[in-house]
Coordinates of C-alpha atoms in Angstrom, one line a residue:
X28 CA -54.9 -51.8 -0.9
X29 CA -51.6 -51.5 -2.8
X30 CA -52.9 -48.8 -4.9
X31 CA -53.8 -47.0 -1.7
X32 CA -50.4 -47.4 0.0
X33 CA -48.5 -46.3 -3.4
X34 CA -50.7 -43.4 -3.3
X35 CA -49.7 -42.7 0.4
X36 CA -46.0 -43.3 -0.2
X37 CA -46.5 -40.5 -3.1
X38 CA -48.2 -38.2 -0.9
X39 CA -45.3 -38.7 1.8
X40 CA -42.4 -38.4 -0.6
X41 CA -44.2 -35.2 -2.0
X42 CA -44.7 -33.4 1.4
X43 CA -40.7 -34.5 2.2
X44 CA -39.9 -33.1 -1.3
X45 CA -41.7 -29.8 -0.3
X46 CA -40.4 -30.0 3.2
X47 CA -36.8 -30.2 2.0
X48 CA -37.3 -27.6 -0.5
X49 CA -38.3 -25.4 2.0
X50 CA -35.6 -26.2 4.7
X51 CA -33.0 -25.7 1.6
X52 CA -34.6 -22.0 1.2
X53 CA -34.3 -21.3 4.5
X54 CA -30.8 -22.5 4.6
X55 CA -30.1 -20.4 1.7
X56 CA -31.5 -17.4 3.2
X57 CA -29.5 -18.2 6.5
X58 CA -26.5 -18.2 4.4
X59 CA -27.3 -15.3 2.7
X60 CA -28.1 -13.5 5.9
X61 CA -24.7 -14.8 7.5
X62 CA -22.9 -13.5 4.3
X63 CA -24.7 -9.9 4.8
X64 CA -23.7 -10.0 8.8
X65 CA -20.1 -10.8 7.5
X66 CA -19.8 -8.1 4.9
X67 CA -21.2 -5.6 7.3
X68 CA -18.5 -6.7 9.9
X69 CA -15.8 -6.4 7.6
X70 CA -17.1 -3.0 6.3
X71 CA -16.8 -2.0 10.0
X72 CA -13.2 -3.3 10.0
X73 CA -12.2 -1.4 6.9
X74 CA -13.7 1.8 8.2
X75 CA -11.9 1.4 11.5
X76 CA -8.6 0.8 10.0
X77 CA -9.3 3.9 7.8
X78 CA -10.2 6.1 10.9
X79 CA -7.1 4.6 12.9
X80 CA -3.7 6.4 14.0
X81 CA -1.6 3.8 12.2
X82 CA 0.7 4.7 9.3
X83 CA -0.4 4.8 5.8
X84 CA 1.1 1.6 4.5
X85 CA 0.3 -0.3 7.8
X86 CA -3.3 0.6 7.2
X87 CA -3.3 -1.3 3.6
X88 CA -1.7 -4.2 5.1
X89 CA -4.4 -4.3 7.8
X90 CA -6.9 -4.3 5.1
X91 CA -5.4 -7.0 3.5
X92 CA -5.0 -9.1 6.6
X93 CA -8.9 -8.6 7.3
X94 CA -9.7 -10.1 3.4
X95 CA -7.4 -13.1 4.1
X96 CA -8.9 -13.6 7.8
X97 CA -12.5 -13.0 7.1
X98 CA -12.8 -14.3 3.3
X99 CA -10.7 -17.1 4.3
X100 CA -8.6 -17.0 1.2
X101 CA -5.2 -18.5 0.9
X102 CA -3.3 -15.5 -0.6
X103 CA -3.9 -12.1 -0.9
X104 CA -2.0 -9.3 -2.7
X105 CA -2.5 -5.7 -3.2
X106 CA -0.5 -3.8 -5.8
X107 CA -0.6 0.1 -6.2
X108 CA 0.2 1.9 -9.5
X109 CA 1.3 5.5 -8.7
X110 CA 1.6 6.5 -12.5
X111 CA 5.0 5.6 -12.8
X112 CA 5.8 2.1 -10.7
X113 CA 3.9 -0.8 -9.6
X114 CA 4.5 -1.7 -5.8
X115 CA 3.0 -4.3 -3.6
X116 CA 1.7 -2.4 -0.6
X117 CA 0.3 -5.8 1.1
X118 CA 0.9 -9.6 0.6
X119 CA 1.1 -12.7 2.6
X120 CA 3.0 -14.3 -0.3
X121 CA 6.7 -15.2 0.2
X122 CA 8.6 -12.0 -0.9
X123 CA 11.0 -13.8 -3.6
X124 CA 7.7 -14.0 -5.7
X125 CA 6.8 -10.2 -5.2
X126 CA 8.8 -9.5 -8.7
X127 CA 6.3 -11.5 -10.4
X128 CA 3.2 -10.5 -8.8
X129 CA 4.0 -6.8 -9.3
X130 CA 4.5 -7.4 -13.0
X131 CA 1.3 -9.2 -13.6
X132 CA 0.0 -6.0 -15.5
X133 CA 2.2 -6.9 -18.3
X134 CA 0.5 -10.2 -19.3
X135 CA -2.2 -10.2 -21.8
X136 CA -4.2 -12.1 -20.0
X137 CA -4.7 -9.4 -17.4
X138 CA -4.4 -6.7 -19.8
X139 CA -7.7 -7.0 -21.1
X140 CA -9.1 -7.0 -17.4
X141 CA -7.5 -3.6 -16.7
X142 CA -9.1 -2.1 -19.8
X143 CA -12.6 -3.7 -19.2
X144 CA -12.5 -3.1 -15.3
X145 CA -14.0 -7.0 -14.9
X146 CA -12.1 -9.4 -12.6
X147 CA -10.3 -12.3 -14.3
X148 CA -10.6 -15.8 -13.1
X149 CA -7.7 -18.4 -13.7
X150 CA -7.2 -21.8 -12.9
X151 CA -5.8 -25.2 -13.6
X152 CA -7.0 -28.6 -14.1
X153 CA -4.4 -30.7 -12.3
X154 CA -1.3 -30.4 -9.9
X155 CA 1.3 -30.7 -12.6
X156 CA 0.0 -27.6 -14.3
X157 CA 0.9 -23.9 -13.5
X158 CA -0.9 -20.7 -13.6
X159 CA 0.3 -18.4 -16.7
X160 CA 2.0 -15.7 -14.6
X161 CA 3.9 -18.6 -12.6
X162 CA 7.9 -18.8 -13.5
X163 CA 9.7 -20.7 -10.7
X164 CA 6.7 -21.7 -8.6
X165 CA 4.5 -24.7 -9.1
X166 CA 2.9 -25.9 -6.1
X167 CA 1.9 -22.6 -4.3
X168 CA -1.2 -21.3 -6.4
X169 CA -3.4 -23.3 -8.6
X170 CA -6.3 -20.8 -9.1
X171 CA -6.5 -17.1 -8.8
X172 CA -8.9 -14.3 -9.3
X173 CA -7.6 -10.9 -10.7
X174 CA -9.3 -7.6 -9.7
X175 CA -8.4 -4.2 -11.4
X176 CA -8.7 -1.4 -9.0
X177 CA -10.0 2.0 -9.8
X178 CA -11.0 5.1 -7.6
X179 CA -13.1 7.3 -9.4
X180 CA -12.3 5.9 -12.7
X181 CA -8.6 6.3 -12.3
X182 CA -6.7 3.1 -12.5
X183 CA -4.5 2.5 -9.3
X184 CA -3.4 -1.1 -9.6
X185 CA -5.1 -4.6 -8.9
X186 CA -5.8 -7.1 -6.0
X187 CA -5.3 -10.9 -6.6
X188 CA -6.5 -13.7 -4.6
X189 CA -4.8 -17.0 -4.9
X190 CA -5.7 -20.5 -3.8
X191 CA -3.6 -23.8 -3.9
X192 CA -6.6 -25.8 -5.1
X193 CA -7.4 -26.2 -8.5
X194 CA -10.7 -24.7 -9.6
X195 CA -11.2 -23.6 -6.0
X196 CA -13.1 -20.5 -6.9
X197 CA -15.4 -22.3 -9.7
X198 CA -18.7 -22.0 -7.6
X199 CA -17.8 -18.8 -5.6
X200 CA -19.9 -16.0 -5.8
X201 CA -17.6 -13.3 -7.3
X202 CA -19.9 -10.4 -6.3
X203 CA -18.8 -11.1 -2.6
X204 CA -15.4 -10.4 -3.7
X205 CA -16.6 -7.5 -5.6
X206 CA -18.2 -6.0 -2.6
X207 CA -15.0 -6.7 -0.5
X208 CA -12.8 -5.0 -3.4
X209 CA -15.5 -1.8 -3.1
X210 CA -15.1 -1.7 0.4
X211 CA -11.2 -1.8 0.2
X212 CA -11.1 1.0 -2.3
X213 CA -13.5 3.2 -0.3
X214 CA -11.0 2.7 2.6
X215 CA -8.1 3.3 0.6
X216 CA -9.5 6.6 -0.5
X217 CA -9.1 7.8 2.9
X218 CA -5.7 6.2 3.2
X219 CA -4.7 8.3 -0.2
X220 CA -6.0 11.3 1.4
X221 CA -3.7 10.7 4.7
X222 CA -0.9 10.0 2.4
X223 CA -1.4 13.2 0.4
X224 CA -1.7 15.5 3.7
X225 CA 1.5 13.8 5.0
X226 CA 3.6 14.6 1.6
X227 CA 2.3 18.3 2.0
X228 CA 4.0 18.7 5.3
X229 CA 7.0 21.0 5.0
X230 CA 9.2 23.2 7.1
X231 CA 8.8 26.8 7.1
X232 CA 11.8 28.8 5.7
X233 CA 11.7 31.6 8.3
X234 CA 10.1 29.8 11.4
X235 CA 11.7 26.5 11.2
X236 CA 8.2 25.0 12.0
X237 CA 6.3 22.4 10.4
X238 CA 3.3 23.7 8.1
X239 CA -0.2 23.5 8.9
X240 CA -0.6 20.1 7.2
X241 CA 1.4 18.6 10.0
X242 CA -1.8 18.9 12.2
X243 CA -4.0 16.7 9.6
X244 CA -1.6 13.7 10.1
X245 CA 1.3 13.0 12.4
X246 CA -0.2 15.9 14.5
X247 CA -3.4 14.6 14.7
X248 CA -2.5 11.0 16.0
X249 CA -0.5 12.8 18.8
X250 CA -3.5 15.0 19.8
X251 CA -5.9 12.2 19.8
X252 CA -4.1 10.3 22.3
X253 CA -6.1 12.4 24.8
X254 CA -9.9 12.9 25.0
X255 CA -9.8 16.7 24.7
X256 CA -7.0 19.6 24.1
X257 CA -6.8 23.2 24.0
X258 CA -5.8 24.7 20.2
X259 CA -4.5 28.0 20.2
X260 CA -4.2 30.1 17.2
X261 CA -2.2 33.4 17.4
X262 CA -1.1 36.2 15.0
X263 CA 1.1 38.9 14.8
X264 CA -1.4 41.8 14.4
X265 CA 1.2 44.6 13.4
X266 CA 3.1 42.5 10.5
X267 CA 1.9 44.8 7.9
X268 CA 3.2 47.7 9.6
X269 CA 6.4 46.1 10.4
X270 CA 6.9 44.9 6.6
X271 CA 6.3 48.7 5.4
X272 CA 9.0 49.7 7.1
X273 CA 11.2 46.9 6.3
X274 CA 10.6 43.4 4.9
X275 CA 13.9 42.1 6.2
X276 CA 12.5 43.1 9.6
X277 CA 9.2 41.4 9.2
X278 CA 10.9 37.9 8.5
X279 CA 13.1 38.8 11.4
X280 CA 10.2 39.2 13.5
X281 CA 8.8 35.7 12.5
X282 CA 11.8 34.1 13.3
X283 CA 12.5 35.7 16.7
X284 CA 8.6 34.8 17.5
X285 CA 8.8 31.4 16.3
X286 CA 12.2 31.0 18.6
X287 CA 10.6 32.3 21.8
X288 CA 7.5 30.3 21.6
X289 CA 9.3 27.0 20.8
X290 CA 11.6 27.6 23.7
X291 CA 8.9 28.6 26.1
X292 CA 6.4 25.8 25.8
X293 CA 6.7 22.0 26.8
X294 CA 7.8 19.5 23.7
X295 CA 4.6 17.8 24.4
X296 CA 2.7 20.5 22.7
X297 CA 2.5 21.1 18.8
X298 CA 3.6 24.4 17.3
X299 CA 3.1 25.1 13.8
X300 CA 3.1 28.1 11.3
X301 CA -0.4 28.0 10.0
X302 CA -0.6 30.8 7.3
X303 CA 1.4 34.3 6.8
X304 CA 1.5 35.7 10.4
X305 CA -0.8 32.9 11.8
X306 CA 0.5 30.2 14.0
X307 CA -1.2 27.6 16.1
X308 CA -0.3 25.8 19.4
X309 CA -2.1 22.6 20.4
X310 CA -1.9 21.9 24.1
X311 CA -2.2 18.2 24.2
X312 CA -4.4 17.1 26.7
X313 CA -4.8 20.6 28.5
X314 CA -7.9 22.4 29.1
X315 CA -8.8 26.1 27.5
X316 CA -8.7 27.5 31.2
X317 CA -5.3 26.0 32.0
X318 CA -3.9 26.8 28.6
X319 CA -5.4 30.6 28.7
X320 CA -3.6 31.3 32.0
X321 CA -0.1 30.4 30.3
X322 CA -1.1 31.9 27.0
X323 CA -1.7 35.4 29.0
X324 CA 1.7 35.1 30.3
X325 CA 3.3 34.3 26.9
X326 CA 1.9 37.4 25.4
X327 CA 3.0 39.5 27.7
X328 CA 6.7 38.1 27.7
X329 CA 6.6 37.9 23.9
X330 CA 5.3 41.2 23.4
X331 CA 8.5 42.8 25.3
X332 CA 10.8 41.5 22.9
X333 CA 12.8 44.1 21.0
X334 CA 13.8 42.8 17.8
X335 CA 16.6 44.8 15.9
X336 CA 17.7 45.3 12.2
X337 CA 20.8 46.7 12.3
X338 CA 22.1 48.7 9.5
X339 CA 24.6 46.0 7.8
X340 CA 21.6 43.6 7.7
X341 CA 19.7 45.5 4.9
X342 CA 20.0 47.9 2.1
X343 CA 17.5 50.8 1.1
X344 CA 17.4 52.7 -2.3
X345 CA 15.1 55.3 -3.2
X346 CA 14.7 56.9 -6.7
X347 CA 16.7 60.0 -7.6
X348 CA 13.9 62.3 -8.6
X349 CA 15.6 64.1 -11.3
X350 CA 17.6 61.3 -12.8
X351 CA 14.9 58.6 -12.0
X352 CA 17.7 56.5 -11.1
X353 CA 18.3 54.4 -7.7
X354 CA 20.7 56.4 -5.2
X355 CA 21.9 55.1 -2.2
X356 CA 20.0 56.1 1.1
X357 CA 21.5 56.3 4.5
X358 CA 20.7 53.2 6.4
X359 CA 19.9 53.4 10.3
X360 CA 19.2 50.5 13.0
X361 CA 15.4 49.8 13.4
X362 CA 13.7 48.5 16.3
X363 CA 10.3 47.1 16.6
X364 CA 8.4 44.9 19.1
X365 CA 5.6 42.5 18.1
X366 CA 1.6 42.7 19.1
X367 CA 0.2 39.5 19.2
X368 CA -3.8 38.4 19.1
X369 CA -4.5 34.9 20.4
X370 CA -7.8 32.9 20.3
X371 CA -8.3 29.4 21.9
X372 CA -10.7 26.8 21.4
X373 CA -11.4 23.2 22.6
X374 CA -10.7 20.1 20.4
X375 CA -12.1 16.8 21.1
X376 CA -10.7 13.6 19.9
X377 CA -12.1 12.2 16.7
X378 CA -13.9 15.5 15.4
X379 CA -12.6 17.5 12.5
X380 CA -9.2 19.5 13.5
X381 CA -9.7 21.6 10.2
X382 CA -13.1 22.8 11.7
X383 CA -11.7 24.0 14.9
X384 CA -8.9 25.9 13.1
X385 CA -11.0 27.3 10.6
X386 CA -13.5 28.8 13.4
X387 CA -10.3 30.3 15.0
X388 CA -9.0 31.6 11.9
X389 CA -12.4 33.4 11.2
X390 CA -12.3 34.8 14.4
X391 CA -9.0 36.3 14.7
X392 CA -9.3 37.7 11.2
X393 CA -12.6 39.5 12.0
X394 CA -12.0 43.2 12.8
X395 CA -14.7 43.5 15.1
X396 CA -12.8 41.2 17.6
X397 CA -10.5 42.8 19.8
X398 CA -7.8 40.3 18.9
X399 CA -5.0 41.9 21.2
X400 CA -6.5 40.0 24.0
X401 CA -6.5 36.5 24.7
X402 CA -10.2 35.2 23.5
X403 CA -12.0 31.9 24.1
X404 CA -14.5 30.4 21.8

């Protein structure tokens, strides 16, 4: 009887053990699924931040805030290296520690991590110890993970997460943070692209207008406040003939046309010099039909401009055929009127501005199209 009871108990224990193992596997599967869902949500957050209209520096700060919130880390710091200097672009650590955090690359303990691209985990064993990079502080951080950052094999800085508890990252799955790092880098690629575009924007010498790059950065933020907008490209179609008469006159035509258009349109619209004799006007929030009516009036008025180059504004020299040396030629007042070709299309919020502009440029440069009229594509 006793043997039978023991056998039954052993059987029950075995069943319970198998059941517990099954439950444990299900919990593990659930945790893994939960982590995958969390990672997907974080990826979506990063994508939303990268595609938002906020300034570049704020995007990196928002990415850091997502990491702190979603991964529940105490401290997170992103340090960017521009080829010359290390700058903290985002951190929730008190600023008095920033000098220390922006010079971690100088420590041997992290140099190897940068060279090998592998993360480095450091911690202390008790509350009385401090981490190798800490100088004035003792109680803030007791464990940390250092991640070197690379974009297309180019070193761009590092990311540091910290905890106030010793050995807090001992059992953490480092691949979770590696995934966060890769997603962060993907978002920062977009951020760097935006930063590059913003730095390329310049003022044109003759027109005083922003260059075309403005439309891909600050300008796009303004345009994307509306569902759709009319985008117009126009070209001074007789600029080549004018330049043959006088390059100075050609420059003066560019200046006069730019000033005239600028005075004629609302400050709510965007006006840039696209390239050479081509310009772009974005009628923010306006449909193409309404914009076309205004453009026809604008074209008619602009082509009535009488732009003069007075004889004291330029000099003319020609070669003496006998001596092959320059001699002065009599100067005369020169007067021209511009001819303008317009083409217009619709830009929809969130789509590629460059795609619309390329289509407009291709149309306006096609000799088979009558660009002396206002065309809509």
